[in-house]
Structures are given as C-alpha cells and as structure tokens.
mmCIF file of C-alpha atoms and ligand atoms in Angstrom:
data_model
loop_
_atom_site.group_PDB
_atom_site.id
_atom_site.type_symbol
_atom_site.label_atom_id
_atom_site.label_comp_id
_atom_site.label_asym_id
_atom_site.label_seq_id
_atom_site.Cartn_x
_atom_site.Cartn_y
_atom_site.Cartn_z
ATOM 1 C CA MET A 1 -25.543 -16.041 -0.643
ATOM 2 C CA LYS A 2 -23.255 -14.513 -2.912
ATOM 3 C CA ALA A 3 -19.238 -14.531 -2.995
ATOM 4 C CA LEU A 4 -16.738 -12.724 -5.291
ATOM 5 C CA VAL A 5 -13.310 -14.709 -5.012
ATOM 6 C CA VAL A 6 -10.278 -12.443 -6.211
ATOM 7 C CA TYR A 7 -9.125 -15.252 -8.344
ATOM 8 C CA SER A 8 -5.519 -16.155 -10.025
ATOM 9 C CA GLY A 9 -6.309 -19.810 -10.955
ATOM 10 C CA GLY A 10 -3.901 -21.074 -8.676
ATOM 11 C CA LEU A 11 -4.184 -23.798 -5.992
ATOM 12 C CA ASP A 12 -5.066 -21.275 -3.150
ATOM 13 C CA THR A 13 -7.944 -19.483 -4.892
ATOM 14 C CA THR A 14 -9.119 -22.588 -6.667
ATOM 15 C CA VAL A 15 -9.835 -24.714 -3.575
ATOM 16 C CA CYS A 16 -11.646 -21.500 -2.135
ATOM 17 C CA ILE A 17 -14.768 -21.933 -4.343
ATOM 18 C CA PRO A 18 -15.734 -25.597 -3.256
ATOM 19 C CA ALA A 19 -14.746 -24.714 0.287
ATOM 20 C CA LEU A 20 -17.087 -21.582 -0.175
ATOM 21 C CA ARG A 21 -20.049 -23.767 -1.454
ATOM 22 C CA GLU A 22 -19.637 -26.108 1.786
ATOM 23 C CA ILE A 23 -20.446 -22.899 4.127
ATOM 24 C CA GLY A 24 -23.364 -22.018 1.897
ATOM 25 C CA PHE A 25 -22.342 -19.612 -0.891
ATOM 26 C CA ASP A 26 -24.416 -20.750 -3.673
ATOM 27 C CA ALA A 27 -23.627 -18.038 -6.248
ATOM 28 C CA ILE A 28 -19.892 -17.598 -7.134
ATOM 29 C CA SER A 29 -18.189 -15.002 -9.097
ATOM 30 C CA THR A 30 -14.509 -14.815 -9.828
ATOM 31 C CA VAL A 31 -12.325 -11.925 -10.982
ATOM 32 C CA THR A 32 -8.943 -11.915 -12.255
ATOM 33 C CA VAL A 33 -7.144 -8.783 -12.699
ATOM 34 C CA ASP A 34 -4.294 -8.983 -15.662
ATOM 35 C CA VAL A 35 -1.223 -7.109 -14.557
ATOM 36 C CA GLY A 36 1.162 -9.217 -16.843
ATOM 37 C CA GLN A 37 1.031 -12.642 -15.631
ATOM 38 C CA PRO A 38 1.462 -15.330 -18.195
ATOM 39 C CA GLN A 39 -1.200 -15.796 -20.717
ATOM 40 C CA ALA A 40 -1.389 -19.373 -19.847
ATOM 41 C CA ASP A 41 -2.208 -18.525 -16.215
ATOM 42 C CA ILE A 42 -4.887 -16.142 -17.327
ATOM 43 C CA ALA A 43 -6.587 -18.762 -19.718
ATOM 44 C CA SER A 44 -6.343 -21.587 -17.212
ATOM 45 C CA ALA A 45 -8.001 -19.083 -14.527
ATOM 46 C CA ALA A 46 -10.792 -18.650 -16.847
ATOM 47 C CA ARG A 47 -11.100 -22.761 -17.584
ATOM 48 C CA ARG A 48 -10.991 -23.596 -13.827
ATOM 49 C CA ALA A 49 -13.708 -21.012 -12.964
ATOM 50 C CA SER A 50 -15.837 -22.236 -15.473
ATOM 51 C CA LEU A 51 -15.331 -25.897 -14.469
ATOM 52 C CA LEU A 52 -16.265 -24.896 -10.949
ATOM 53 C CA GLY A 53 -19.354 -22.966 -12.256
ATOM 54 C CA ALA A 54 -18.183 -19.400 -11.486
ATOM 55 C CA ASP A 55 -19.066 -16.466 -13.089
ATOM 56 C CA HIS A 56 -15.842 -15.227 -14.341
ATOM 57 C CA HIS A 57 -14.638 -11.542 -14.911
ATOM 58 C CA LEU A 58 -11.151 -10.654 -16.413
ATOM 59 C CA ILE A 59 -9.902 -7.095 -16.306
ATOM 60 C CA ASP A 60 -7.253 -5.839 -18.057
ATOM 61 C CA ALA A 61 -5.063 -3.557 -15.978
ATOM 62 C CA LYS A 62 -1.768 -3.834 -17.465
ATOM 63 C CA GLN A 63 -1.646 -0.239 -19.147
ATOM 64 C CA GLU A 64 -2.663 1.272 -15.848
ATOM 65 C CA PHE A 65 -0.209 -0.887 -13.871
ATOM 66 C CA ALA A 66 2.658 0.043 -16.166
ATOM 67 C CA SER A 67 2.006 3.985 -16.228
ATOM 68 C CA GLU A 68 0.978 4.444 -12.551
ATOM 69 C CA TYR A 69 2.601 1.606 -10.514
ATOM 70 C CA CYS A 70 5.698 0.658 -12.093
ATOM 71 C CA SER A 71 6.384 4.440 -13.000
ATOM 72 C CA ALA A 72 6.087 4.981 -9.405
ATOM 73 C CA ALA A 73 8.320 2.414 -8.473
ATOM 74 C CA ILE A 74 10.960 3.944 -11.125
ATOM 75 C CA ALA A 75 10.561 7.510 -9.525
ATOM 76 C CA PHE A 76 11.036 6.069 -6.202
ATOM 77 C CA ASN A 77 14.044 3.896 -7.159
ATOM 78 C CA ALA A 78 11.792 0.910 -5.730
ATOM 79 C CA ASP A 79 14.109 -0.946 -3.298
ATOM 80 C CA TYR A 80 13.161 -3.066 -0.297
ATOM 81 C CA PHE A 81 16.160 -5.000 0.678
ATOM 82 C CA GLY A 82 17.042 -5.095 -2.715
ATOM 83 C CA TYR A 83 13.705 -6.359 -3.718
ATOM 84 C CA PRO A 84 12.138 -3.867 -6.250
ATOM 85 C CA LEU A 85 8.646 -4.695 -4.841
ATOM 86 C CA SER A 86 7.243 -6.471 -7.729
ATOM 87 C CA THR A 87 4.633 -8.360 -6.176
ATOM 88 C CA ALA A 88 3.952 -5.468 -3.628
ATOM 89 C CA ILE A 89 3.102 -2.852 -6.482
ATOM 90 C CA ALA A 90 0.691 -5.071 -7.926
ATOM 91 C CA ARG A 91 -1.468 -5.862 -4.692
ATOM 92 C CA PRO A 92 -3.286 -2.415 -4.589
ATOM 93 C CA LEU A 93 -4.377 -2.418 -7.976
ATOM 94 C CA ILE A 94 -5.464 -5.861 -8.055
ATOM 95 C CA ALA A 95 -7.385 -4.854 -4.753
ATOM 96 C CA LYS A 96 -8.807 -1.966 -6.374
ATOM 97 C CA LYS A 97 -10.137 -3.676 -9.290
ATOM 98 C CA ALA A 98 -11.690 -6.454 -7.557
ATOM 99 C CA ALA A 99 -13.262 -3.935 -5.464
ATOM 100 C CA GLN A 100 -14.822 -2.211 -8.565
ATOM 101 C CA ALA A 101 -15.992 -5.471 -9.702
ATOM 102 C CA ALA A 102 -17.601 -5.987 -6.555
ATOM 103 C CA LEU A 103 -19.633 -2.968 -6.444
ATOM 104 C CA SER A 104 -20.465 -3.010 -10.119
ATOM 105 C CA HIS A 105 -21.707 -6.854 -10.405
ATOM 106 C CA GLY A 106 -22.734 -7.186 -6.734
ATOM 107 C CA PRO A 107 -24.232 -7.141 -4.505
ATOM 108 C CA PHE A 108 -21.963 -9.839 -2.824
ATOM 109 C CA ASP A 109 -22.364 -11.083 0.849
ATOM 110 C CA ALA A 110 -18.378 -11.507 0.962
ATOM 111 C CA ILE A 111 -15.443 -10.809 -1.134
ATOM 112 C CA VAL A 112 -12.709 -13.809 -0.836
ATOM 113 C CA HIS A 113 -9.147 -13.918 -1.151
ATOM 114 C CA GLY A 114 -6.761 -17.091 -1.209
ATOM 115 C CA CYS A 115 -3.942 -15.367 0.940
ATOM 116 C CA THR A 116 -2.456 -17.819 3.555
ATOM 117 C CA GLY A 117 -2.021 -16.306 7.226
ATOM 118 C CA LYS A 118 1.808 -16.185 6.730
ATOM 119 C CA GLY A 119 2.444 -13.689 4.025
ATOM 120 C CA ASN A 120 2.338 -10.013 3.215
ATOM 121 C CA ASP A 121 -0.387 -10.119 0.440
ATOM 122 C CA GLN A 122 -3.296 -10.538 3.384
ATOM 123 C CA PHE A 123 -2.457 -7.248 4.540
ATOM 124 C CA ARG A 124 -2.325 -5.373 0.933
ATOM 125 C CA ILE A 125 -5.208 -7.221 -0.385
ATOM 126 C CA GLU A 126 -7.416 -6.616 2.520
ATOM 127 C CA PHE A 127 -6.609 -3.159 3.140
ATOM 128 C CA GLY A 128 -7.429 -2.345 -0.746
ATOM 129 C CA LEU A 129 -10.637 -4.000 -0.547
ATOM 130 C CA ARG A 130 -11.707 -2.245 2.883
ATOM 131 C CA LEU A 131 -10.443 1.129 0.862
ATOM 132 C CA HIS A 132 -12.514 0.481 -2.255
ATOM 133 C CA ALA A 133 -15.165 -1.422 -1.288
ATOM 134 C CA PRO A 134 -16.007 -0.565 2.203
ATOM 135 C CA GLY A 135 -18.546 -2.480 4.454
ATOM 136 C CA ILE A 136 -18.428 -5.852 2.268
ATOM 137 C CA PRO A 137 -17.212 -8.843 4.581
ATOM 138 C CA ILE A 138 -13.923 -10.118 3.576
ATOM 139 C CA ARG A 139 -13.034 -14.009 3.902
ATOM 140 C CA ALA A 140 -9.818 -15.697 3.787
ATOM 141 C CA LEU A 141 -10.433 -19.162 3.658
ATOM 142 C CA ILE A 142 -7.128 -20.794 3.578
ATOM 143 C CA ARG A 143 -6.369 -18.766 6.772
ATOM 144 C CA GLU A 144 -9.622 -19.302 8.376
ATOM 145 C CA LYS A 145 -9.136 -23.136 7.864
ATOM 146 C CA ASN A 146 -5.369 -22.962 8.823
ATOM 147 C CA TRP A 147 -4.617 -25.180 5.525
ATOM 148 C CA THR A 148 -1.181 -26.404 4.793
ATOM 149 C CA ARG A 149 -0.478 -26.750 1.095
ATOM 150 C CA SER A 150 -0.927 -30.638 1.226
ATOM 151 C CA GLU A 151 -4.148 -30.265 3.158
ATOM 152 C CA GLU A 152 -5.162 -27.878 0.210
ATOM 153 C CA ILE A 153 -4.172 -30.431 -2.220
ATOM 154 C CA ALA A 154 -6.010 -33.423 -0.537
ATOM 155 C CA TYR A 155 -8.962 -31.220 -0.182
ATOM 156 C CA ALA A 156 -8.942 -30.416 -3.659
ATOM 157 C CA GLU A 157 -8.819 -34.234 -4.918
ATOM 158 C CA LYS A 158 -11.587 -35.253 -2.470
ATOM 159 C CA VAL A 159 -13.985 -32.473 -3.875
ATOM 160 C CA GLY A 160 -12.471 -33.099 -7.533
ATOM 161 C CA ALA A 161 -11.186 -29.354 -7.874
ATOM 162 C CA PRO A 162 -9.255 -28.630 -11.030
ATOM 163 C CA ILE A 163 -5.677 -28.459 -9.715
ATOM 164 C CA GLU A 164 -3.733 -30.883 -12.089
ATOM 165 C CA GLN A 165 -0.666 -28.515 -12.739
ATOM 166 C CA SER A 166 -0.504 -27.315 -9.095
ATOM 167 C CA LYS A 167 0.246 -30.769 -7.700
ATOM 168 C CA THR A 168 3.465 -31.096 -9.722
ATOM 169 C CA LYS A 169 4.616 -27.547 -9.511
ATOM 170 C CA ILE A 170 6.761 -27.395 -6.409
ATOM 171 C CA TRP A 171 7.417 -23.334 -6.556
ATOM 172 C CA SER A 172 5.011 -20.834 -5.400
ATOM 173 C CA ILE A 173 5.241 -18.159 -8.248
ATOM 174 C CA ASP A 174 3.872 -14.975 -8.393
ATOM 175 C CA GLU A 175 4.396 -13.086 -11.820
ATOM 176 C CA ASN A 176 3.672 -9.673 -13.224
ATOM 177 C CA LEU A 177 5.006 -6.942 -15.570
ATOM 178 C CA TRP A 178 7.401 -5.641 -12.848
ATOM 179 C CA GLY A 179 8.914 -9.138 -11.955
ATOM 180 C CA ARG A 180 8.713 -12.741 -10.914
ATOM 181 C CA SER A 181 9.113 -14.091 -7.399
ATOM 182 C CA ILE A 182 9.673 -17.814 -6.864
ATOM 183 C CA GLU A 183 9.278 -19.301 -3.273
ATOM 184 C CA GLY A 184 8.598 -22.605 -1.418
ATOM 185 C CA GLY A 185 9.980 -26.048 -2.044
ATOM 186 C CA GLN A 186 13.744 -26.235 -1.325
ATOM 187 C CA LEU A 187 14.373 -22.684 -1.706
ATOM 188 C CA GLU A 188 12.911 -22.281 1.880
ATOM 189 C CA ASP A 189 16.463 -23.249 2.838
ATOM 190 C CA PRO A 190 18.591 -20.222 2.729
ATOM 191 C CA ASN A 191 21.550 -22.398 2.088
ATOM 192 C CA TYR A 192 20.148 -24.069 -0.921
ATOM 193 C CA GLU A 193 21.562 -22.700 -4.415
ATOM 194 C CA PRO A 194 18.714 -21.875 -6.692
ATOM 195 C CA PRO A 195 18.422 -24.377 -9.530
ATOM 196 C CA GLU A 196 18.548 -22.812 -12.900
ATOM 197 C CA GLU A 197 15.103 -24.119 -13.728
ATOM 198 C CA ILE A 198 13.388 -21.467 -11.515
ATOM 199 C CA PHE A 199 14.308 -18.728 -13.982
ATOM 200 C CA GLN A 200 12.157 -17.850 -16.777
ATOM 201 C CA TRP A 201 12.989 -14.451 -17.730
ATOM 202 C CA THR A 202 16.719 -14.093 -17.217
ATOM 203 C CA LYS A 203 19.754 -16.212 -18.974
ATOM 204 C CA SER A 204 22.434 -17.056 -16.620
ATOM 205 C CA PRO A 205 25.303 -14.834 -16.900
ATOM 206 C CA GLN A 206 27.202 -17.678 -18.360
ATOM 207 C CA ASN A 207 24.730 -18.468 -20.950
ATOM 208 C CA ALA A 208 24.131 -14.797 -21.995
ATOM 209 C CA PRO A 209 25.536 -13.174 -25.177
ATOM 210 C CA ASP A 210 29.300 -12.854 -25.386
ATOM 211 C CA GLN A 211 28.894 -9.540 -26.869
ATOM 212 C CA PRO A 212 27.778 -6.656 -24.705
ATOM 213 C CA LEU A 213 24.581 -4.846 -25.542
ATOM 214 C CA GLU A 214 24.571 -1.129 -25.250
ATOM 215 C CA CYS A 215 21.314 1.058 -25.054
ATOM 216 C CA THR A 216 20.493 4.707 -24.217
ATOM 217 C CA ILE A 217 17.321 5.099 -22.019
ATOM 218 C CA HIS A 218 15.698 8.425 -22.543
ATOM 219 C CA PHE A 219 13.687 9.911 -19.557
ATOM 220 C CA ASP A 220 11.382 12.567 -19.512
ATOM 221 C CA SER A 221 10.123 13.866 -15.760
ATOM 222 C CA GLY A 222 11.609 10.719 -14.127
ATOM 223 C CA MET A 223 9.645 8.244 -16.795
ATOM 224 C CA PRO A 224 11.654 6.274 -19.177
ATOM 225 C CA VAL A 225 10.108 7.404 -22.726
ATOM 226 C CA ALA A 226 12.213 5.909 -25.400
ATOM 227 C CA LEU A 227 14.876 3.305 -25.901
ATOM 228 C CA ASP A 228 17.710 4.089 -28.277
ATOM 229 C CA ASP A 229 15.452 6.737 -30.004
ATOM 230 C CA LYS A 230 12.262 4.276 -30.353
ATOM 231 C CA LYS A 231 9.549 6.008 -28.531
ATOM 232 C CA MET A 232 7.504 3.583 -26.452
ATOM 233 C CA ASN A 233 4.643 3.540 -23.994
ATOM 234 C CA PRO A 234 5.357 2.609 -20.357
ATOM 235 C CA LEU A 235 3.902 -0.837 -20.944
ATOM 236 C CA GLU A 236 6.193 -1.330 -23.948
ATOM 237 C CA ILE A 237 9.254 0.002 -22.751
ATOM 238 C CA ILE A 238 8.972 -2.114 -19.493
ATOM 239 C CA THR A 239 8.319 -5.163 -21.399
ATOM 240 C CA PHE A 240 11.421 -4.396 -23.967
ATOM 241 C CA ALA A 241 13.419 -3.712 -21.154
ATOM 242 C CA ASN A 242 12.477 -6.974 -19.423
ATOM 243 C CA ARG A 243 13.684 -8.920 -22.774
ATOM 244 C CA ILE A 244 17.062 -7.138 -23.206
ATOM 245 C CA ALA A 245 17.863 -7.068 -19.681
ATOM 246 C CA GLY A 246 16.955 -10.796 -18.938
ATOM 247 C CA GLU A 247 18.543 -11.906 -22.431
ATOM 248 C CA ASN A 248 21.811 -10.294 -20.631
ATOM 249 C CA GLY A 249 21.459 -12.320 -17.514
ATOM 250 C CA ILE A 250 20.480 -9.008 -15.288
ATOM 251 C CA GLY A 251 17.816 -8.918 -12.552
ATOM 252 C CA ARG A 252 18.462 -12.012 -10.673
ATOM 253 C CA ILE A 253 17.857 -11.330 -7.012
ATOM 254 C CA ASP A 254 18.443 -13.817 -3.979
ATOM 255 C CA ILE A 255 17.518 -12.350 -0.681
ATOM 256 C CA MET A 256 16.681 -12.643 2.968
ATOM 257 C CA GLU A 257 13.488 -10.734 3.249
ATOM 258 C CA ASP A 258 11.846 -9.464 6.627
ATOM 259 C CA ARG A 259 8.200 -9.824 6.055
ATOM 260 C CA MET A 260 5.742 -7.530 7.906
ATOM 261 C CA ILE A 261 4.703 -10.026 10.728
ATOM 262 C CA GLY A 262 8.299 -10.406 11.409
ATOM 263 C CA LEU A 263 9.331 -13.743 9.718
ATOM 264 C CA LYS A 264 12.617 -13.914 7.896
ATOM 265 C CA VAL A 265 12.313 -15.698 4.536
ATOM 266 C CA ARG A 266 14.555 -16.550 1.852
ATOM 267 C CA GLU A 267 13.134 -14.926 -1.340
ATOM 268 C CA ASN A 268 14.135 -15.146 -5.186
ATOM 269 C CA TYR A 269 13.222 -12.549 -7.791
ATOM 270 C CA GLU A 270 13.798 -11.991 -11.352
ATOM 271 C CA CYS A 271 13.185 -8.443 -12.413
ATOM 272 C CA PRO A 272 15.227 -7.664 -15.086
ATOM 273 C CA GLY A 273 13.324 -4.644 -16.525
ATOM 274 C CA ALA A 274 13.090 -3.179 -13.178
ATOM 275 C CA VAL A 275 16.801 -3.439 -12.392
ATOM 276 C CA LEU A 276 17.924 -1.879 -15.645
ATOM 277 C CA LEU A 277 15.085 1.038 -15.475
ATOM 278 C CA ILE A 278 15.837 1.916 -11.900
ATOM 279 C CA SER A 279 19.700 1.761 -12.304
ATOM 280 C CA ALA A 280 19.414 4.209 -15.247
ATOM 281 C CA HIS A 281 16.840 6.259 -13.606
ATOM 282 C CA ARG A 282 19.331 6.416 -10.495
ATOM 283 C CA ALA A 283 22.285 7.635 -12.480
ATOM 284 C CA LEU A 284 20.005 10.339 -14.084
ATOM 285 C CA GLU A 285 18.909 11.555 -10.589
ATOM 286 C CA SER A 286 22.406 11.988 -9.358
ATOM 287 C CA LEU A 287 23.264 14.314 -12.300
ATOM 288 C CA VAL A 288 20.287 16.653 -11.725
ATOM 289 C CA THR A 289 19.967 16.672 -7.757
ATOM 290 C CA ALA A 290 21.958 18.601 -5.130
ATOM 291 C CA ALA A 291 24.117 16.664 -2.567
ATOM 292 C CA HIS A 292 21.510 17.409 0.319
ATOM 293 C CA GLU A 293 18.609 16.671 -2.089
ATOM 294 C CA ARG A 294 19.942 13.385 -2.776
ATOM 295 C CA ARG A 295 20.474 12.323 0.772
ATOM 296 C CA PHE A 296 16.825 13.509 1.303
ATOM 297 C CA LYS A 297 15.538 11.537 -1.648
ATOM 298 C CA ALA A 298 17.121 8.365 -0.440
ATOM 299 C CA VAL A 299 15.364 8.744 2.941
ATOM 300 C CA VAL A 300 12.041 9.589 1.019
ATOM 301 C CA ASP A 301 12.738 6.452 -1.245
ATOM 302 C CA ALA A 302 13.011 4.176 1.661
ATOM 303 C CA GLU A 303 9.868 5.534 3.441
ATOM 304 C CA TRP A 304 7.921 4.751 0.215
ATOM 305 C CA ALA A 305 9.349 1.269 -0.180
ATOM 306 C CA ASP A 306 8.261 0.353 3.367
ATOM 307 C CA LEU A 307 4.814 1.632 2.817
ATOM 308 C CA VAL A 308 4.429 -0.070 -0.430
ATOM 309 C CA TYR A 309 5.916 -3.182 1.205
ATOM 310 C CA ARG A 310 3.102 -2.835 3.802
ATOM 311 C CA GLY A 311 0.421 -2.253 1.032
ATOM 312 C CA LEU A 312 -0.425 1.278 2.260
ATOM 313 C CA TRP A 313 -0.927 2.700 -1.232
ATOM 314 C CA GLY A 314 -2.945 5.698 -0.367
ATOM 315 C CA ASP A 315 -1.644 6.579 3.171
ATOM 316 C CA PRO A 316 -1.208 10.216 3.875
ATOM 317 C CA LEU A 317 2.693 10.023 4.004
ATOM 318 C CA PHE A 318 2.374 8.173 0.685
ATOM 319 C CA GLU A 319 0.550 10.936 -0.555
ATOM 320 C CA ASP A 320 3.079 13.540 0.841
ATOM 321 C CA LEU A 321 6.119 11.443 -0.531
ATOM 322 C CA SER A 322 4.445 11.399 -3.813
ATOM 323 C CA ALA A 323 4.087 15.260 -4.330
ATOM 324 C CA PHE A 324 7.949 15.546 -2.928
ATOM 325 C CA CYS A 325 9.085 12.899 -5.597
ATOM 326 C CA ALA A 326 6.936 14.354 -8.473
ATOM 327 C CA SER A 327 8.389 17.859 -7.780
ATOM 328 C CA ILE A 328 11.941 16.255 -8.132
ATOM 329 C CA GLN A 329 11.079 14.329 -10.950
ATOM 330 C CA LYS A 330 10.153 17.346 -13.020
ATOM 331 C CA ARG A 331 14.018 17.832 -13.534
ATOM 332 C CA VAL A 332 14.729 14.074 -14.267
ATOM 333 C CA THR A 333 14.548 14.327 -17.868
ATOM 334 C CA GLY A 334 17.900 13.246 -19.957
ATOM 335 C CA SER A 335 19.405 10.291 -21.351
ATOM 336 C CA VAL A 336 21.805 7.288 -19.851
ATOM 337 C CA LYS A 337 23.778 5.060 -21.965
ATOM 338 C CA MET A 338 24.046 1.381 -20.456
ATOM 339 C CA LYS A 339 26.161 -1.639 -21.154
ATOM 340 C CA LEU A 340 24.535 -4.914 -20.501
ATOM 341 C CA TYR A 341 27.183 -7.816 -20.321
ATOM 342 C CA LYS A 342 26.663 -11.052 -18.711
ATOM 343 C CA GLY A 343 24.556 -10.172 -15.516
ATOM 344 C CA SER A 344 26.513 -6.768 -15.204
ATOM 345 C CA LEU A 345 25.153 -3.634 -15.863
ATOM 346 C CA THR A 346 27.405 -0.548 -16.402
ATOM 347 C CA VAL A 347 26.431 3.184 -16.860
ATOM 348 C CA LEU A 348 28.418 4.147 -19.635
ATOM 349 C CA GLY A 349 27.424 8.034 -19.844
ATOM 350 C CA ARG A 350 24.526 10.239 -18.926
ATOM 351 C CA THR A 351 23.210 13.640 -19.889
ATOM 352 C CA SER A 352 20.621 16.264 -18.982
ATOM 353 C CA PRO A 353 19.608 19.601 -19.584
ATOM 354 C CA ASN A 354 18.841 20.260 -16.007
ATOM 355 C CA ALA A 355 22.390 18.815 -14.895
ATOM 356 C CA LEU A 356 23.679 20.615 -11.918
ATOM 357 C CA TYR A 357 27.003 19.991 -13.100
ATOM 358 C CA SER A 358 29.331 22.491 -14.762
ATOM 359 C CA GLU A 359 32.475 21.035 -16.689
ATOM 360 C CA ALA A 360 34.063 24.264 -16.502
ATOM 361 C CA ASP A 361 33.662 24.784 -12.798
ATOM 362 C CA ALA A 362 34.623 21.083 -11.967
ATOM 363 C CA SER A 363 37.531 20.748 -14.430
ATOM 364 C CA PHE A 364 41.385 21.080 -13.458
ATOM 365 C CA ASP A 365 42.124 22.974 -16.755
ATOM 366 C CA ASP A 366 39.755 25.671 -16.180
ATOM 367 C CA ASN A 367 39.949 28.813 -13.819
ATOM 368 C CA THR A 368 36.256 29.970 -13.591
ATOM 369 C CA PHE A 369 36.456 31.347 -9.952
ATOM 370 C CA ASP A 370 39.363 32.701 -8.004
ATOM 371 C CA GLN A 371 40.879 29.524 -5.958
ATOM 372 C CA SER A 372 42.512 31.593 -3.519
ATOM 373 C CA ALA A 373 39.072 33.009 -2.245
ATOM 374 C CA MET A 374 38.773 29.440 -0.764
ATOM 375 C CA THR A 375 41.492 29.790 1.811
ATOM 376 C CA GLY A 376 39.306 31.214 4.618
ATOM 377 C CA MET A 377 36.799 28.546 3.953
ATOM 378 C CA VAL A 378 39.282 25.829 4.237
ATOM 379 C CA GLN A 379 41.020 27.357 7.038
ATOM 380 C CA THR A 380 37.979 26.884 9.414
ATOM 381 C CA HIS A 381 36.889 23.593 8.026
ATOM 382 C CA GLY A 382 36.845 21.113 10.766
ATOM 383 C CA MET A 383 36.382 23.069 13.977
ATOM 384 C CA ALA A 384 34.500 20.994 16.099
ATOM 385 C CA SER A 385 36.658 17.961 15.361
ATOM 386 C CA LEU A 386 39.642 19.834 16.041
ATOM 387 C CA LEU A 387 38.231 20.866 19.326
ATOM 388 C CA TYR A 388 37.261 17.417 20.049
ATOM 389 C CA ALA A 389 40.715 16.144 19.303
ATOM 390 C CA ARG A 390 42.221 18.717 21.809
ATOM 391 C CA LEU A 391 39.781 17.731 24.325
ATOM 392 C CA LYS A 392 40.972 13.987 24.152
ATOM 393 C CA GLN A 393 44.570 14.783 24.296
ATOM 394 C CA LYS A 394 44.118 16.972 27.391
ATOM 395 C CA LYS A 395 42.514 13.839 29.273
HETATM 396 N N1 LIG B 423 7.820 -11.781 -0.817
HETATM 397 C C1 LIG B 423 7.023 -11.030 -1.868
HETATM 398 C C2 LIG B 423 6.378 -9.799 -1.398
HETATM 399 O O1 LIG B 423 5.583 -10.027 -0.008
HETATM 400 C C3 LIG B 423 6.628 -11.830 -2.620
HETATM 401 C C4 LIG B 423 5.347 -12.545 -2.355
HETATM 402 C C5 LIG B 423 5.060 -13.469 -3.452
HETATM 403 N N2 LIG B 423 3.707 -13.941 -3.350
HETATM 404 C C6 LIG B 423 3.567 -15.384 -3.583
HETATM 405 N N3 LIG B 423 2.263 -15.454 -3.720
HETATM 406 N N4 LIG B 423 4.180 -15.916 -4.288
HETATM 407 O O2 LIG B 423 6.151 -8.893 -1.828
#
C-alpha cells in the first residue's frame, strides 16, 4: 500500500512514517510545501525523509503564497481577534499542493497528515485535500492513536526515528512568510510572560534602534508594490517588510484565541510584515472609501477572517466576499508614510488619486458651499431621539 505524507519534518509528521509501516503501508512518499519556513527546516525534512526511506518531494510555493494568499490577507485587513491569520492562510495552499502531488505521483491509498485532534489545522488540511484530491482516503495518525507529545517521543525513540532536535525544543512553532506562531510549553499558562527566547523575527522594543525609521509604502489596487520608490514583487515586499518591522520591534502578538472546536488557548505570534502592511493598507482604504462603505467593508473583513480561520478557502461566501473586496481594491491606490519606532507604528501621511476627500470642502478657511443651506438639515436632526426623550418625560 502507498501513502503520501504531508511532511513538515517535525515530530508529528516524522512519527507518522514508521507508524504507517506498522499498519501495512510499504511505499511511503513525503511532500513538503515551501511557504517560507526556515531553510534549515526544509533541509532537515528532506534529510529525515530519506533516513526513513521515503520518496521525498519539495514544492516551492512561496511566490504563489505571497501573491495570492498574503495579498488577500492585506486586501481583507486579515484579523482574527488580533491574529493576522498567518498559519491559517497557508493551510489551503499546502493542502492544494499536496493534493496535486498525490494526483501526479500516485495512485496513493492514503494521504496522511500529522495534525492532532485539538487544533484547527486538521479541519483546514483535510478540507483542502478533499477539495483537490477527492476520493483519496485521509489518515491522521496522531489523532487516530490519541498520542500525546511525550508518547510520540517515546515511540520515535523505540523505533529509532530521527527526531533529535524535537526532543529539546519546548515550543511548537509554525512559520511561513506571513508570520510565526509559537505555542506550547509554559506558554500554555495564559499568565506566563513570554520569554524573549521565543522571538526570532522581532527585536524587543527596548532593544530596537533609538532612531525611528520612516518609510513610504506605495499601493496599486490594494497591493503594496513599492517601498520608498523601490519596486518589489509581493514576495520581496513581504520579506522586506518583515525585516524592517521586526528590526523596530513591531509585530509581537499575545492573545487568547478561540479555536474552532471551542477551546480557548493562549497564542503568541510574530507577524511584523503583516502588521506593517495591513496598517498601511487600512490607512489608505480609509482615505478612498465612503463612511457606509467602510462600515460594510469591516463586516466583510470579519466574515472573511472567520471563513479563513475555519479553512474554507473556496466557500461560495468566500468567493462573493472576494468579488466585493476586489471591486473596492481597484480604488486602493496611493501611498502611506509610516513611522516605525520601538514597537510602535504611526501613520504619518496618506495620499491617493482616488481620495474621497476635498481639502477645500473640509477646510475652516474655504467657503465652497453655502453654510446657511445646512440650517434645515440640522433642525430636523435627532427627530426620533427627541420623540423618545419626550416619551420618557411623560412617564
Ligand atoms: N492557532 C493558530 C491557528 O490555528 C496557529 C496554529 C499553529 N499551528 C501549529 N502547528 N503550531 O491558525
């Protein structure tokens, strides 16, 4: 029997390989999808796969991740209770690429993933696999065996599976271009202060440079396309944004998160580039959209975030929201000047050819319309509130 393991090279997916052999899978392939995780992890996945006798495939999906998934996160101002959805937006792409690998290198009797039964990723990955490789059975061995982390380590030691670093690593980390998530160990206690060692992409505000950094981000139709007049593609701009924002202590996030299954968990993230680019995008959107449009867009953003958190990339509502968002983004063109300083982010200015703003009309010093024409409009303002106040007085 043949199995394809969606393989990160970490503890959970590594122990799946010998465990699959025990239940009769004799030909095992692995697929790692590169969405910007550390090169060392990618290399170690290949090494471990070959030590375990698996036929390994590596798919570089960084450009696609940046230009289709991270760019959507910018357009929708991605925010789930303060989390820019960094892990969540990568799962549908990982599942799609793994499904395509299953179809081109198969036939396989199973596609296997390493998600536990407690998290969100099992929903996201399995939905994506069923969507793109329908009919191939899916196995989740950690969940099937109800294994704890220490049971996984004990099993790996018993069968001699290569997990050396995983034993000493206390944190469970998921990393891609859009951010890093850090969980586990003492961080599970919501009252435990995150130690400095969990952060890899961001300086602490105290250690950030004493001089502020100012930069101008240029957007074209909702997408950042240049930074300080240097044109870049989405992958380059996100990589660069991560570097400058991280260097200035921006993007540390510590939240209580409500998982899909109803569990409340403590989560830490580092998403410097996401925080910088989304803040600039929001600033520009607020210049080019009408008040009622802004209110509605906020509802659309929240719905999108909820669908994406649940892994439903491709849901009919997802498509409808995307069409609405694309229509607005056509006007989100212009530039935003930001100041990055010791963990704080300030919008210094914004400009757009599509601004719904007229300085002359808004100004105290210009008379572009006859102010006296307002009298009637003001007189009838608050009619219902007034009626209500009178009613209360009568009682
Ligand atoms: N809580 C986040 C989410 O569900 C991050 C999950 C990180 N996954 C991990 N295997 N460490 O999107």
